[in-house]
Short mmCIF file of C-alpha atoms in Angstrom, two decimals:
data_model
loop_
_atom_site.label_atom_id
_atom_site.label_comp_id
_atom_site.label_asym_id
_atom_site.label_seq_id
_atom_site.Cartn_x
_atom_site.Cartn_y
_atom_site.Cartn_z
CA UNK W 261 -68.36 -171.42 -1.76
CA UNK W 262 -69.68 -168.70 -4.06
CA UNK W 263 -73.47 -169.21 -3.98
CA UNK W 264 -76.15 -170.73 -1.77
CA UNK W 265 -76.12 -173.71 -4.14
CA UNK W 266 -72.76 -174.62 -2.53
CA UNK W 267 -73.94 -174.05 1.04
CA UNK W 268 -74.09 -177.73 2.02
CA UNK W 269 -70.96 -178.79 0.14
CA UNK W 270 -67.98 -180.28 1.91
CA UNK W 271 -69.72 -181.27 5.14
CA UNK W 272 -70.01 -184.87 6.44
CA UNK W 273 -72.90 -186.49 4.57
CA UNK W 274 -74.34 -188.28 7.60
CA UNK W 275 -74.08 -185.36 10.02
CA UNK W 276 -77.30 -183.71 11.21
CA UNK W 277 -78.02 -180.48 9.38
CA UNK W 278 -81.49 -179.79 10.80
CA UNK W 279 -83.31 -181.04 13.88
CA UNK W 280 -87.05 -180.48 14.22
CA UNK W 281 -87.94 -180.99 17.91
CA UNK W 282 -90.50 -183.75 18.36
CA UNK W 283 -90.22 -184.74 14.70
CA UNK W 284 -87.16 -185.75 12.70
CA UNK W 285 -83.62 -184.78 11.88
CA UNK W 286 -82.14 -184.43 8.42
CA UNK W 287 -78.58 -185.27 7.46
CA UNK W 288 -76.60 -182.99 5.17
CA UNK W 289 -76.93 -185.56 2.39
CA UNK W 290 -80.69 -186.05 2.69
CA UNK W 291 -81.27 -182.31 3.06
CA UNK W 292 -79.19 -181.62 -0.04
CA UNK W 293 -81.02 -184.31 -2.01
CA UNK W 294 -84.39 -182.84 -1.04
CA UNK W 295 -83.34 -179.35 -2.11
CA UNK W 296 -82.25 -180.71 -5.50
CA UNK W 297 -85.54 -182.64 -5.88
CA UNK W 298 -87.74 -179.63 -5.10
CA UNK W 299 -85.61 -177.33 -7.28
CA UNK W 300 -86.08 -179.75 -10.17
CA UNK W 301 -89.85 -179.84 -9.64
CA UNK W 302 -90.01 -176.04 -9.55
CA UNK W 303 -88.00 -175.77 -12.75
CA UNK W 304 -90.16 -178.44 -14.32
CA UNK W 305 -93.27 -176.40 -13.53
CA UNK W 306 -91.91 -173.46 -15.50
CA UNK W 307 -90.17 -171.43 -12.81
CA UNK W 308 -88.17 -168.63 -14.43
CA UNK W 309 -84.64 -167.76 -13.36
CA UNK W 310 -84.08 -164.24 -12.04
CA UNK W 311 -87.71 -163.71 -10.96
CA UNK W 312 -89.06 -163.60 -7.43
CA UNK W 313 -90.99 -166.29 -5.58
CA UNK W 314 -92.95 -165.19 -2.51
CA UNK W 315 -92.62 -167.73 0.32
CA UNK W 316 -95.25 -167.76 3.07
CA UNK W 317 -94.28 -170.53 5.46
CA UNK W 318 -93.63 -170.76 9.18
CA UNK W 319 -90.35 -171.90 10.69
CA UNK W 320 -89.69 -175.50 9.77
CA UNK W 321 -88.13 -177.99 7.43
CA UNK W 322 -90.46 -176.97 4.61
CA UNK W 323 -89.27 -173.36 4.80
CA UNK W 324 -85.58 -174.28 4.67
CA UNK W 325 -86.04 -176.70 1.77
CA UNK W 326 -88.24 -174.28 -0.16
CA UNK W 327 -85.97 -171.29 0.36
CA UNK W 328 -82.83 -173.11 -0.77
CA UNK W 329 -84.64 -174.90 -3.62
CA UNK W 330 -85.91 -171.61 -5.04
CA UNK W 331 -82.43 -170.09 -4.96
CA UNK W 332 -80.90 -173.33 -6.32
CA UNK W 333 -83.26 -173.10 -9.29
CA UNK W 334 -81.94 -169.62 -10.07
CA UNK W 335 -85.02 -167.75 -8.87
CA UNK W 336 -85.17 -165.11 -6.10
CA UNK W 337 -86.57 -166.10 -2.71
CA UNK W 338 -88.88 -163.47 -1.19
CA UNK W 339 -90.00 -164.68 2.26
CA UNK W 340 -92.99 -162.93 3.84
CA UNK W 341 -94.45 -162.74 7.32
CA UNK W 342 -97.52 -165.00 7.49
CA UNK W 343 -99.14 -162.46 9.86
CA UNK W 344 -99.58 -159.89 7.07
CA UNK W 345 -103.04 -158.81 5.95
CA UNK W 346 -104.33 -159.30 2.40
CA UNK W 347 -103.49 -155.67 1.55
CA UNK W 348 -99.95 -156.05 2.85
CA UNK W 349 -99.40 -159.30 0.94
CA UNK W 350 -100.69 -157.63 -2.22
CA UNK W 351 -98.17 -154.81 -1.90
CA UNK W 352 -95.18 -157.05 -1.17
CA UNK W 353 -95.99 -159.58 -3.89
CA UNK W 354 -96.65 -156.90 -6.48
CA UNK W 355 -93.55 -154.89 -5.57
CA UNK W 356 -91.35 -157.99 -5.86
CA UNK W 357 -93.07 -158.84 -9.17
CA UNK W 358 -93.54 -162.38 -7.87
CA UNK W 359 -93.93 -165.07 -10.51
CA UNK W 360 -95.17 -167.63 -7.96
CA UNK W 361 -96.31 -167.85 -4.35
CA UNK W 362 -95.35 -170.91 -2.30
CA UNK W 363 -97.45 -171.13 0.84
CA UNK W 364 -98.83 -173.52 3.42
CA UNK W 365 -102.35 -174.75 2.75
CA UNK W 366 -103.79 -172.62 5.57
CA UNK W 367 -102.20 -169.32 4.46
CA UNK W 368 -105.58 -167.89 3.48
CA UNK W 369 -104.66 -164.19 3.34
CA UNK W 370 -101.57 -164.85 1.20
CA UNK W 371 -103.49 -167.11 -1.18
CA UNK W 372 -106.29 -164.55 -1.46
CA UNK W 373 -103.77 -161.81 -2.23
CA UNK W 374 -102.04 -163.94 -4.88
CA UNK W 375 -105.38 -164.80 -6.50
CA UNK W 376 -106.31 -161.12 -6.66
CA UNK W 377 -103.04 -160.43 -8.51
CA UNK W 378 -103.33 -163.49 -10.78
CA UNK W 379 -100.11 -164.92 -9.34
CA UNK W 380 -100.00 -168.75 -9.40
CA UNK W 381 -99.92 -170.45 -5.99
CA UNK W 382 -98.15 -173.67 -5.09
CA UNK W 383 -98.97 -175.17 -1.71
CA UNK W 384 -96.51 -177.34 0.13
CA UNK W 385 -97.40 -180.16 2.49
CA UNK W 386 -95.50 -182.76 4.48
CA UNK W 387 -92.87 -182.34 7.15
CA UNK W 388 -90.38 -185.11 6.40
CA UNK W 389 -87.46 -185.32 4.02
CA UNK W 390 -88.49 -187.07 0.81
CA UNK W 391 -92.18 -186.55 1.54
CA UNK W 392 -92.61 -182.83 0.82
CA UNK W 393 -95.24 -182.32 -1.88
CA UNK W 394 -95.77 -179.24 -4.05
CA UNK W 395 -99.22 -178.85 -5.58
CA UNK W 396 -100.76 -176.46 -8.09
CA UNK W 397 -104.55 -176.35 -8.38
CA UNK W 398 -104.79 -179.56 -6.40
CA UNK W 399 -102.35 -181.46 -8.63
CA UNK W 400 -98.94 -182.52 -7.33
CA UNK W 401 -95.96 -181.29 -9.34
CA UNK W 402 -94.21 -184.29 -10.88
CA UNK W 403 -92.22 -183.08 -13.88
CA UNK W 404 -88.56 -182.47 -13.01
CA UNK W 405 -85.76 -180.92 -15.04
CA UNK W 406 -82.08 -180.36 -14.28
CA UNK W 407 -81.16 -176.79 -13.44
CA UNK W 408 -77.88 -174.95 -13.89
CA UNK W 409 -76.50 -173.44 -10.67
CA UNK W 410 -76.76 -169.69 -10.03
CA UNK W 411 -73.78 -167.33 -10.10
CA UNK W 412 -72.49 -165.03 -7.37
CA UNK W 413 -73.93 -162.03 -9.25
CA UNK W 414 -77.44 -163.50 -9.44
CA UNK W 415 -80.07 -162.20 -7.03
CA UNK W 416 -80.89 -164.71 -4.29
CA UNK W 417 -83.05 -162.86 -1.77
CA UNK W 418 -85.60 -160.06 -1.94
CA UNK W 419 -86.78 -158.49 1.31
CA UNK W 420 -88.46 -155.25 2.29
CA UNK W 421 -87.30 -152.77 4.86
CA UNK W 422 -89.42 -150.00 6.34
CA UNK W 423 -88.16 -146.51 5.73
CA UNK W 424 -89.32 -142.99 6.44
CA UNK W 425 -91.61 -143.20 3.41
CA UNK W 426 -95.10 -144.64 3.74
CA UNK W 427 -94.20 -147.81 1.89
CA UNK W 428 -91.35 -150.26 2.62
CA UNK W 429 -88.39 -150.37 0.23
CA UNK W 430 -87.39 -153.50 -1.67
CA UNK W 431 -83.88 -154.78 -0.91
CA UNK W 432 -82.40 -157.21 -3.48
CA UNK W 433 -79.39 -159.23 -2.27
CA UNK W 434 -77.14 -161.33 -4.47
CA UNK W 435 -75.67 -164.76 -3.74
CA UNK W 436 -72.34 -162.95 -3.36
CA UNK W 437 -73.80 -160.55 -0.78
CA UNK W 438 -75.19 -163.43 1.28
CA UNK W 439 -72.10 -165.64 1.09
CA UNK W 440 -69.90 -162.73 2.19
CA UNK W 441 -72.15 -162.10 5.17
CA UNK W 442 -72.26 -165.79 6.12
CA UNK W 443 -68.46 -165.99 6.06
CA UNK W 444 -68.27 -162.89 8.27
CA UNK W 445 -70.66 -164.38 10.83
CA UNK W 446 -68.93 -167.78 10.85
CA UNK W 447 -65.57 -166.07 11.42
CA UNK W 448 -66.86 -163.74 14.14
CA UNK W 449 -68.17 -166.55 16.33
CA UNK W 450 -65.74 -169.33 15.33
CA UNK W 451 -68.66 -171.48 14.19
CA UNK W 452 -67.84 -175.03 13.12
CA UNK W 453 -69.28 -178.52 12.85
CA UNK W 454 -69.38 -178.92 16.63
CA UNK W 455 -71.90 -176.10 17.03
CA UNK W 456 -75.66 -176.49 17.25
CA UNK W 457 -77.79 -173.33 17.02
CA UNK W 458 -81.28 -172.77 18.36
CA UNK W 459 -83.40 -170.89 15.80
CA UNK W 460 -85.82 -168.79 17.84
CA UNK W 461 -86.24 -165.88 15.39
CA UNK W 462 -88.58 -166.07 12.38
CA UNK W 463 -86.92 -167.29 9.20
CA UNK W 464 -88.61 -164.63 7.04
CA UNK W 465 -86.31 -162.11 8.77
CA UNK W 466 -82.55 -161.72 8.19
CA UNK W 467 -81.78 -162.25 11.88
CA UNK W 468 -83.10 -165.81 11.97
CA UNK W 469 -82.39 -166.71 8.35
CA UNK W 470 -78.88 -165.33 7.82
CA UNK W 471 -77.71 -164.63 11.36
CA UNK W 472 -78.43 -168.14 12.61
CA UNK W 473 -79.74 -170.73 10.13
CA UNK W 474 -77.67 -170.18 6.98
CA UNK W 475 -74.50 -169.22 8.86
CA UNK W 476 -74.69 -172.45 10.87
CA UNK W 477 -75.10 -174.50 7.70
CA UNK W 478 -72.20 -172.60 6.12
CA UNK W 479 -70.01 -173.78 9.02
CA UNK W 480 -71.16 -177.41 8.89
CA UNK W 481 -73.08 -177.07 12.14
CA UNK W 482 -76.61 -178.11 13.06
CA UNK W 483 -79.74 -175.97 13.43
CA UNK W 484 -82.65 -176.73 15.75
CA UNK W 485 -85.94 -175.30 14.42
CA UNK W 486 -89.03 -175.38 16.63
CA UNK W 487 -92.18 -174.08 14.88
CA UNK W 488 -92.03 -170.92 17.01
CA UNK W 489 -90.24 -169.57 20.03
CA UNK W 490 -91.66 -171.09 23.22
CA UNK W 491 -90.04 -170.31 26.56
CA UNK W 492 -91.69 -173.38 28.09
CA UNK W 493 -89.89 -175.78 25.71
CA UNK W 494 -86.71 -173.80 25.08
CA UNK W 495 -84.53 -175.44 27.73
CA UNK W 496 -85.78 -178.96 27.01
CA UNK W 497 -84.91 -178.48 23.33
CA UNK W 498 -81.52 -177.10 24.33
CA UNK W 499 -80.75 -180.09 26.56
CA UNK W 500 -82.05 -182.65 24.06
CA UNK W 501 -79.92 -181.24 21.23
CA UNK W 502 -76.89 -179.97 23.20
CA UNK W 503 -77.28 -176.60 21.51
CA UNK W 504 -74.22 -174.36 21.89
CA UNK W 505 -75.67 -170.93 21.06
CA UNK W 506 -78.72 -168.92 20.17
CA UNK W 507 -79.40 -165.41 18.89
CA UNK W 508 -82.46 -163.31 19.66
CA UNK W 509 -83.92 -159.85 20.16
CA UNK W 510 -83.80 -158.43 23.70
CA UNK W 511 -87.48 -159.25 24.25
CA UNK W 512 -86.76 -162.98 24.04
CA UNK W 513 -83.72 -162.71 26.28
CA UNK W 514 -85.87 -160.96 28.88
CA UNK W 515 -88.57 -163.62 28.71
CA UNK W 516 -86.00 -166.38 29.24
CA UNK W 517 -84.54 -164.47 32.18
CA UNK W 518 -87.92 -163.90 33.83
CA UNK W 519 -88.81 -167.61 33.56
CA UNK W 520 -85.34 -169.03 34.24
CA UNK W 521 -86.03 -170.35 37.74
CA UNK W 522 -89.50 -171.68 37.01
CA UNK W 523 -88.25 -173.41 33.83
CA UNK W 524 -85.22 -174.94 35.55
CA UNK W 525 -82.71 -173.20 33.30
CA UNK W 526 -79.13 -174.40 33.84
CA UNK W 527 -76.53 -172.02 35.21
CA UNK W 528 -74.25 -172.76 32.27
CA UNK W 529 -75.09 -174.32 28.92
CA UNK W 530 -74.24 -172.14 25.90
CA UNK W 531 -70.83 -171.33 24.43
CA UNK W 532 -72.17 -167.81 23.77
CA UNK W 533 -75.41 -165.87 23.52
CA UNK W 534 -75.92 -163.38 20.69
CA UNK W 535 -78.24 -160.36 20.73
CA UNK W 536 -79.22 -158.31 17.70
CA UNK W 537 -81.98 -156.28 15.95
CA UNK W 538 -82.61 -153.92 18.89
CA UNK W 539 -80.56 -152.31 21.65
CA UNK W 540 -79.86 -154.55 24.65
CA UNK W 541 -80.13 -152.75 27.98
CA UNK W 542 -76.93 -153.04 30.05
CA UNK W 543 -78.91 -154.52 32.97
CA UNK W 544 -80.23 -157.29 30.74
CA UNK W 545 -76.72 -157.89 29.37
CA UNK W 546 -75.34 -158.31 32.89
CA UNK W 547 -78.24 -160.47 34.07
CA UNK W 548 -77.92 -162.79 31.06
CA UNK W 549 -74.23 -163.38 31.64
CA UNK W 550 -74.71 -163.92 35.38
CA UNK W 551 -77.69 -166.27 35.10
CA UNK W 552 -76.76 -168.34 32.05
CA UNK W 553 -72.98 -168.37 32.46
CA UNK W 554 -72.15 -167.45 28.87
CA UNK W 555 -70.64 -164.39 27.19
CA UNK W 556 -73.29 -162.14 25.65
CA UNK W 557 -72.26 -160.71 22.29
CA UNK W 558 -74.30 -157.80 20.99
CA UNK W 559 -74.29 -157.38 17.21
CA UNK W 560 -75.50 -154.72 14.78
CA UNK W 561 -77.27 -155.67 11.58
CA UNK W 562 -79.66 -154.51 8.92
CA UNK W 563 -81.33 -155.99 5.85
CA UNK W 564 -79.35 -153.84 3.41
CA UNK W 565 -76.10 -155.34 4.74
CA UNK W 566 -77.30 -158.94 4.47
CA UNK W 567 -77.66 -158.73 8.24
CA UNK W 568 -74.46 -158.40 10.29
CA UNK W 569 -72.21 -155.32 10.22
CA UNK W 570 -70.49 -155.41 13.59
CA UNK W 571 -70.30 -157.51 16.75
CA UNK W 572 -68.59 -157.72 20.08
CA UNK W 573 -65.97 -160.50 20.02
CA UNK W 574 -65.77 -163.80 21.82
CA UNK W 575 -63.53 -163.98 24.92
CA UNK W 576 -60.75 -163.13 25.45
CA UNK W 577 -61.76 -160.12 23.36
CA UNK W 578 -63.34 -157.30 25.33
CA UNK W 579 -67.07 -156.67 25.20
CA UNK W 580 -68.94 -153.83 26.82
CA UNK W 581 -72.68 -153.41 27.39
CA UNK W 582 -74.12 -150.63 25.28
CA UNK W 583 -71.69 -151.16 22.39
CA UNK W 584 -72.06 -153.24 19.24
CA UNK W 585 -68.39 -154.06 18.78
CA UNK W 586 -66.18 -153.73 15.73
CA UNK W 587 -66.83 -154.20 12.02
CA UNK W 588 -67.04 -157.87 11.05
CA UNK W 589 -65.63 -157.99 7.55
CA UNK W 590 -67.38 -154.67 7.02
CA UNK W 591 -65.76 -151.23 6.93
CA UNK W 592 -67.53 -148.80 9.28
CA UNK W 593 -67.24 -145.03 9.32
CA UNK W 594 -68.98 -142.03 10.88
CA UNK W 595 -70.10 -139.29 8.48
CA UNK W 596 -71.15 -135.69 9.09
CA UNK W 597 -74.06 -133.93 7.39
CA UNK W 598 -71.79 -132.79 4.54
CA UNK W 599 -70.65 -136.29 3.61
CA UNK W 600 -67.26 -136.05 5.29
CA UNK W 601 -65.92 -138.82 7.51
CA UNK W 602 -65.67 -137.83 11.16
CA UNK W 603 -62.64 -138.34 13.35
CA UNK W 604 -62.66 -140.80 16.24
CA UNK W 605 -65.03 -139.93 19.07
CA UNK W 606 -67.31 -137.62 17.09
CA UNK W 607 -70.95 -138.47 16.55
CA UNK W 608 -72.49 -138.71 13.12
CA UNK W 609 -74.29 -141.08 10.79
CA UNK W 610 -73.00 -144.66 10.69
CA UNK W 611 -71.89 -145.58 7.16
CA UNK W 612 -70.63 -148.91 5.85
CA UNK W 613 -68.80 -150.56 2.95
CA UNK W 614 -68.42 -154.24 2.13
CA UNK W 615 -69.22 -157.09 -0.26
CA UNK W 616 -72.30 -157.93 1.84
CA UNK W 617 -74.00 -154.59 1.14
CA UNK W 618 -76.89 -154.41 -1.34
CA UNK W 619 -76.15 -152.76 -4.67
CA UNK W 620 -79.28 -150.62 -4.35
CA UNK W 621 -82.98 -150.53 -3.59
CA UNK W 622 -85.46 -152.02 -6.05
CA UNK W 623 -86.86 -149.48 -8.56
CA UNK W 624 -86.15 -146.61 -6.16
CA UNK W 625 -83.57 -144.17 -7.58
CA UNK W 626 -84.50 -141.48 -5.03
CA UNK W 627 -83.79 -143.82 -2.09
CA UNK W 628 -80.53 -144.92 -3.72
CA UNK W 629 -79.39 -141.34 -4.25
CA UNK W 630 -80.06 -140.65 -0.58
CA UNK W 631 -78.52 -143.88 0.78
CA UNK W 632 -75.25 -144.09 -1.18
CA UNK W 633 -72.52 -141.45 -1.00
CA UNK W 634 -68.87 -141.66 -2.05
CA UNK W 635 -69.01 -145.46 -2.07
CA UNK W 636 -70.52 -145.63 1.43
CA UNK W 637 -73.99 -146.82 2.43
CA UNK W 638 -75.75 -144.58 4.96
CA UNK W 639 -77.49 -146.62 7.65
CA UNK W 640 -79.69 -143.86 9.05
CA UNK W 641 -78.34 -144.57 12.55
CA UNK W 642 -76.28 -142.18 14.63
CA UNK W 643 -73.18 -143.41 16.42
CA UNK W 644 -69.53 -142.92 17.29
CA UNK W 645 -66.34 -144.99 17.04
CA UNK W 646 -63.74 -145.39 19.77
CA UNK W 647 -60.01 -145.38 19.09
CA UNK W 648 -60.22 -149.20 19.00
CA UNK W 649 -62.94 -149.09 16.34
CA UNK W 650 -65.72 -150.08 18.74
CA UNK W 651 -69.08 -148.74 17.61
CA UNK W 652 -71.61 -147.24 20.01
CA UNK W 653 -75.05 -146.44 18.60
CA UNK W 654 -76.51 -143.23 20.01
CA UNK W 655 -79.86 -142.96 18.26
CA UNK W 656 -81.80 -143.41 15.05
CA UNK W 657 -81.83 -140.68 12.48
CA UNK W 658 -84.74 -142.28 10.72
CA UNK W 659 -88.18 -142.35 12.27
CA UNK W 660 -88.55 -146.08 12.44
CA UNK W 661 -90.25 -147.60 15.46
CA UNK W 662 -88.27 -150.63 16.63
CA UNK W 663 -90.69 -153.00 18.36
CA UNK W 664 -88.73 -156.03 19.52
CA UNK W 665 -86.61 -156.02 16.37
CA UNK W 666 -89.53 -155.39 13.98
CA UNK W 667 -88.89 -152.08 12.22
CA UNK W 668 -92.17 -150.21 11.65
CA UNK W 669 -92.64 -147.17 9.44
CA UNK W 670 -94.75 -144.55 11.29
CA UNK W 671 -96.05 -143.20 8.02
CA UNK W 672 -97.44 -146.61 7.12
CA UNK W 673 -99.41 -146.67 10.38
CA UNK W 674 -100.50 -143.05 9.83
CA UNK W 675 -101.81 -144.00 6.41
CA UNK W 676 -103.82 -146.90 7.82
CA UNK W 677 -105.32 -144.75 10.59
CA UNK W 678 -106.33 -141.96 8.25
CA UNK W 679 -108.42 -144.44 6.23
CA UNK W 680 -110.82 -144.65 9.17
CA UNK W 681 -113.97 -142.68 8.23
CA UNK W 682 -114.06 -140.89 11.60
CA UNK W 683 -110.39 -139.80 11.68
CA UNK W 684 -109.36 -136.47 10.19
CA UNK W 685 -105.77 -136.36 11.45
CA UNK W 686 -103.47 -139.07 12.77
CA UNK W 687 -99.87 -139.41 13.86
CA UNK W 688 -98.21 -142.47 15.38
CA UNK W 689 -94.98 -142.64 17.33
CA UNK W 690 -92.74 -144.97 19.31
CA UNK W 691 -92.86 -145.06 23.09
CA UNK W 692 -90.14 -146.68 25.23
CA UNK W 693 -91.17 -150.07 26.58
CA UNK W 694 -89.33 -152.35 28.98
CA UNK W 695 -90.28 -155.54 27.15
CA UNK W 696 -90.15 -154.57 23.46
CA UNK W 697 -87.79 -151.60 23.52
CA UNK W 698 -90.48 -149.53 21.82
CA UNK W 699 -94.20 -149.91 21.19
CA UNK W 700 -96.51 -148.13 18.77
CA UNK W 701 -98.93 -145.50 20.02
CA UNK W 702 -100.95 -142.90 18.13
CA UNK W 703 -102.88 -139.69 18.54
CA UNK W 704 -105.91 -138.90 16.37
CA UNK W 705 -108.38 -136.09 15.78
CA UNK W 706 -111.93 -137.25 15.03
CA UNK W 707 -114.39 -135.80 12.53
CA UNK W 708 -117.27 -137.94 13.86
CA UNK W 709 -117.96 -140.25 16.80
CA UNK W 710 -115.66 -143.22 17.40
CA UNK W 711 -113.57 -144.68 20.21
CA UNK W 712 -110.20 -146.28 20.85
CA UNK W 713 -111.49 -149.86 20.63
CA UNK W 714 -113.20 -149.29 17.30
CA UNK W 715 -110.10 -147.62 15.88
CA UNK W 716 -107.84 -150.51 16.92
CA UNK W 717 -110.33 -153.00 15.44
CA UNK W 718 -110.22 -151.05 12.18
CA UNK W 719 -106.42 -151.23 12.23
CA UNK W 720 -106.61 -155.03 12.48
CA UNK W 721 -107.97 -155.03 8.93
CA UNK W 722 -105.18 -152.80 7.68
CA UNK W 723 -102.03 -153.82 9.53
CA UNK W 724 -100.19 -156.81 10.92
CA UNK W 725 -100.66 -157.23 14.69
CA UNK W 726 -97.24 -155.87 15.66
CA UNK W 727 -97.94 -152.57 13.83
CA UNK W 728 -101.28 -151.83 15.52
CA UNK W 729 -101.06 -148.95 18.02
CA UNK W 730 -101.31 -150.29 21.57
CA UNK W 731 -102.78 -146.99 22.72
CA UNK W 732 -104.76 -144.48 20.69
CA UNK W 733 -105.18 -141.01 22.18
CA UNK W 734 -108.26 -139.12 20.98
CA UNK W 735 -107.53 -135.40 21.08
CA UNK W 736 -109.09 -132.13 19.96
CA UNK W 737 -105.92 -131.05 18.19
CA UNK W 738 -102.37 -132.25 17.58
CA UNK W 739 -99.41 -130.21 18.83
CA UNK W 740 -97.76 -128.15 16.10
CA UNK W 741 -94.63 -126.08 15.68
CA UNK W 742 -94.72 -122.31 15.26
CA UNK W 743 -94.87 -122.80 11.50
CA UNK W 744 -97.85 -125.15 11.78
CA UNK W 745 -95.96 -128.41 11.20
CA UNK W 746 -96.68 -131.60 13.13
CA UNK W 747 -93.38 -133.09 14.31
CA UNK W 748 -93.54 -136.69 15.42
CA UNK W 749 -91.03 -136.30 18.22
CA UNK W 750 -93.03 -133.43 19.75
CA UNK W 751 -96.22 -135.49 19.68
CA UNK W 752 -94.39 -138.44 21.25
CA UNK W 753 -92.96 -136.23 23.98
CA UNK W 754 -96.40 -134.79 24.83
CA UNK W 755 -98.09 -138.15 25.22
CA UNK W 756 -95.12 -139.83 26.91
CA UNK W 757 -96.04 -137.66 29.89
#
């Protein structure tokens, strides 16, 4: 298997590939046929190979078919969060140089953004295999042409990751990058055709898409895709489908734990539970294992590495709360400030090598010069390796705010706040939170009358919900260093009190 076009090859034709709770299931054969049909329609409508297609769809059969059809047709899939504002959609679509937007009929902000950029929009309707319909300007696409398969070197996926700059960076990933990562994940967890995975993370994010959905299909397993995570239906879906594992951010694990008794959660059901995208507190780790009777495996991933870089192993391998395990088909090192690899036990920046790692950021030579050194990719995280190669993360070198696995650039929030006509200075920061790991807060200096509620309402027009500061402090002045600089960590420390 060298590209996503081969993802469904070699698996039993009549075996379930996807189950949509309360709706239908799709066999590997019918799913494959539908991908080929939609890929042919896209090619017949003039889709160009090697150019991006923005996808704005919720979790479901239509997302999976669309994503794999776009990549099958040789184009680049660029999934986006449907919660974005018009301004955010405009940036992401323009930065990816999208040739087409595929969206649900009710994705008003995405459609408005595409129209403003003169990008054609195709809407998709239907939720059953063989009945999905793509339409342009109210007319269903009907012309189909055969398409040549992509190569391992072709780009398959284009995502954005927030950095310490005010705007997110584009991350192009090839078919080869993705297939290497999928093989690593399958091998780490011994996934096979007997496994059924619950997809509780959004599919526009690498955690849900690569870490669960595509890796399960790579192994010949089955994926269960509810439209969104719902604690009230989680255990019913698990029982109905005999799901063997799920992967989530700590926030979701905590919700399931808090509701376990009231929801009648079994004492043992999963083969393993995976946690990724944010640090899992040792108490939550222990409570999960005790309540749900399954080993909890914490993993470490990032978009630039096509998701997974390391993971704790399945039993009988040892796993320890607070660690993220060993490299999974990925070489991991610790580097000092001078670009030299550290010896075991010393802290430094976590660096990686592997066929799953992006070849570089999109149109961003400065970011590439900063991120790549001596063949290593610098993650921006601080950590240390044990003598057994077990990685412990000790902090983030970058200023990202990690809210339940969503990485938020503080400078992006600062920029949105400063647009407010009554704000003269603004700085946002992350604050520890039991539920989300971190939440966004901000401090502002006003030039004219306003209040916290009005400022947060203004942010709703500028930012997706998860980026909006949950608390806005209105102050006379912001704390500065002796040289007059505002340092985010000093502001955070002041208001954390």
